[in-house]
Structure formats: structure tokens, C-alpha cells
Tab-separated table of C-alpha atoms in Angstrom:
chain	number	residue	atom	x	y	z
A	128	UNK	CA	0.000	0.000	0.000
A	129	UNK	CA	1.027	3.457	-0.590
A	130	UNK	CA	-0.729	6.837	0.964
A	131	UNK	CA	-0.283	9.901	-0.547
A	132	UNK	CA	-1.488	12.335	2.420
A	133	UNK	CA	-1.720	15.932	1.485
A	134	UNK	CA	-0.882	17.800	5.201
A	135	UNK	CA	-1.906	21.598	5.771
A	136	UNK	CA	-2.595	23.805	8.571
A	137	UNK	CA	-5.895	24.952	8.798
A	138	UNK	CA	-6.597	28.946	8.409
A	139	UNK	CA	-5.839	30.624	11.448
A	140	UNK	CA	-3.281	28.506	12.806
A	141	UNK	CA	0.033	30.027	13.344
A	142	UNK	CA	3.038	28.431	14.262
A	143	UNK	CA	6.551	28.730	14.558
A	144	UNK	CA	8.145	27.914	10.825
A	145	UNK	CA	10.682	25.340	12.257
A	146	UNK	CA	7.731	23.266	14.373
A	147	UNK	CA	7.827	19.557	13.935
A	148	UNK	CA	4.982	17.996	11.977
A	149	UNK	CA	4.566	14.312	12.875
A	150	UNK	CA	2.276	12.664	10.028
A	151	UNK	CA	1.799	9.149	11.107
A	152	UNK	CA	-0.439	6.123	10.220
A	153	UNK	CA	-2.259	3.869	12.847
A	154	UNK	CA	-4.125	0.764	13.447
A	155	UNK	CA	-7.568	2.002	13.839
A	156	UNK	CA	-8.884	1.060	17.066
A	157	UNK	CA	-5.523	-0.584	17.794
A	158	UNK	CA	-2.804	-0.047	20.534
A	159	UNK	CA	-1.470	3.459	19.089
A	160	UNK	CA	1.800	2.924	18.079
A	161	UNK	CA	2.709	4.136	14.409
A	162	UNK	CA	3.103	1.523	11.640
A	163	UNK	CA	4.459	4.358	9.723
A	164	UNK	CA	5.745	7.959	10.432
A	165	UNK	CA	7.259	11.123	7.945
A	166	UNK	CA	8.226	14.446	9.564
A	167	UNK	CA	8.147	17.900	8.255
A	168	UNK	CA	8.287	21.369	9.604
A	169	UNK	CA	5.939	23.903	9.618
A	170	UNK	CA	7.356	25.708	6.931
A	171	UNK	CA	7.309	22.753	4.490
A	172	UNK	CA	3.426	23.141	4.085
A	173	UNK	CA	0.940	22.444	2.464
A	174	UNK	CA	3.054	19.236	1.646
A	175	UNK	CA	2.322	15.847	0.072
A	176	UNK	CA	3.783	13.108	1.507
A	177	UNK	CA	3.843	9.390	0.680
A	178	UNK	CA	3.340	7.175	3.978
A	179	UNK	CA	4.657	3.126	2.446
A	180	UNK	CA	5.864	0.208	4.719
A	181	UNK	CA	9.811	1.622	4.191
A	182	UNK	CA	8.181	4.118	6.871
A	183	UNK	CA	8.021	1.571	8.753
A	184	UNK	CA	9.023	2.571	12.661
A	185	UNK	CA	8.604	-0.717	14.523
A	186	UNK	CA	8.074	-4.528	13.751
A	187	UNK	CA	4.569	-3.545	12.071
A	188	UNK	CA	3.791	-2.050	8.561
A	189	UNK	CA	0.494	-0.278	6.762
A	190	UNK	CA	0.695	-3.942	4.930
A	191	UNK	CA	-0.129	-5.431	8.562
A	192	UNK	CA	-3.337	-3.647	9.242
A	193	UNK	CA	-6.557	-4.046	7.400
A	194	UNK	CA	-8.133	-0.466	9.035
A	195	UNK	CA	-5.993	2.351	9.489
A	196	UNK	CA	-6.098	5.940	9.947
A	197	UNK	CA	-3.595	9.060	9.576
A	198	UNK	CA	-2.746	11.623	11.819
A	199	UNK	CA	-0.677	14.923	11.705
A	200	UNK	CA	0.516	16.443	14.761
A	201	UNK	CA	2.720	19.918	15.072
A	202	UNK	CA	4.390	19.658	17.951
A	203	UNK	CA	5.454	22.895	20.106
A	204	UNK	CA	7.723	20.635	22.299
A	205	UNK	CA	9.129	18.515	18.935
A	206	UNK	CA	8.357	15.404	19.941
A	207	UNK	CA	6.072	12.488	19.041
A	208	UNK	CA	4.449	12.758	22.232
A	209	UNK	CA	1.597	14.423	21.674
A	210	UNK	CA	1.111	17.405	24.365
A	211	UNK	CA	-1.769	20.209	25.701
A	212	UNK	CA	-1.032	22.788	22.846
A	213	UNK	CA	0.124	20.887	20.391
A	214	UNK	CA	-2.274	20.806	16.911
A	215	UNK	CA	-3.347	18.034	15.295
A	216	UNK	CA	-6.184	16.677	13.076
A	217	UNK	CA	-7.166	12.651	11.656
A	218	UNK	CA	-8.848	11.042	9.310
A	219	UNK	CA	-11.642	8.855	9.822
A	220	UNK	CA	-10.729	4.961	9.162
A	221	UNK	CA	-10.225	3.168	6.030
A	222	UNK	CA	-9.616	0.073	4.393
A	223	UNK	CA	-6.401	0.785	2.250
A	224	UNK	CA	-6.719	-2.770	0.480
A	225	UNK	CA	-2.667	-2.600	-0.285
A	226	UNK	CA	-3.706	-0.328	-3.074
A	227	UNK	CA	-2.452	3.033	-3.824
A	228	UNK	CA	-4.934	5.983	-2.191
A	229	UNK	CA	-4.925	9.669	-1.432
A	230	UNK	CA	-6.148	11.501	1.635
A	231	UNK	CA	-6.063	14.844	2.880
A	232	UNK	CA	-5.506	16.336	6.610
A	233	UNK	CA	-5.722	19.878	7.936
A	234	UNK	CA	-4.421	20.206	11.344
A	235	UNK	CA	-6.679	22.067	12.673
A	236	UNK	CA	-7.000	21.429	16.700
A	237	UNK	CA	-5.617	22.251	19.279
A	238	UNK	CA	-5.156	19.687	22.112
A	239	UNK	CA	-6.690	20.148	25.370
């Protein structure tokens, strides 16, 4: 499977240029941790990036999950941990079917 996600902040958001953008993909309904990850900075957006199993970040791929979902995350601390005031948006779930698809995400909210 490959996922071409096209990442944006919403209108209205403004962050630092240099601020970590996490865009990761996830088991939906599963334990959380990322079968694949990309980073970017603020400042590379709007950006289209392509999430595949060589983004791969533990013994788990996209390939090993039927449902998944993306998420983007800009992190004020720069971490994957996600943190109270970081921003971050996801998509709803879906089947990619190891077939080639292409999904948009605007981070857009702020975590509480």
C-alpha cells in the first residue's frame, strides 16, 4: 500500500516555521503505536507526503493492518508525544486494500 497524504494547517493557525509535523499512520482502534511515520516542519506546508511500509518505525507495517487511519501532529515541544497545545487533526478509518490511495488532513486542533 502506498498513501499519498496531502498535510496543511488549517486557516488561522500560526506556528513557529521550524515546528515539527509528525504525520503518522495507525491501526484504527488498535494499541497506538505508528506503523508508519514522515516528519516535516511547519514551513514545508501544504506538503504531500507518501506514507509506504519503508516508513516503517517498529516490527509492524500499513501492509499489517486491514483499518488504518492518519494523523498529523505539530508539535510545540518537537516530539512524538503528543502534548496540551500541540495541533493536530485525523482522518476517519479506512480500508487501504494494499492499493495506492490519497487523503487529505488539515491540522486544525488544538489539544486540550
Amino acid at each position: 500500500p502506498k498513501i499519498d497524504v496531502e498535510v496543511s494547517l488549517a486557516p488561522g493557525v500560526d506556528l513557529p516555521p521550524n515546528t515539527r509535523v509528525f504525520v503518522s499512520a495507525l491501526v484504527l482502534n488498535g494499541r497506538g503505536q505508528p506503523l508508519a511515520v514522515e516528519l516535516l516542519i511547519v514551513a514545508d506546508l501544504p506538503a504531500t507526503i507518501t506514507l509506504d511500509n519503508s516508513d516503517a518505525v517498529g516490527p509492524f507495517n500499513i501492509s499489517s493492518a486491514e483499518m488504518i487511519y492518519v494523523v498529523a501532529t505539530a508539535s510545540l515541544s518537537g516530539t512524538a508525544n503528543v502534548q496540551t497545545g500541540d495541533y493536530q487533526s485525523r482522518t476517519e478509518g479506512f480500508a487501504h486494500s494494499n492499493q495506492h490511495a490519497i487523503i487529505r488532513v488539515e491540522i486544525a486542533d488544538q489539544v486540550q
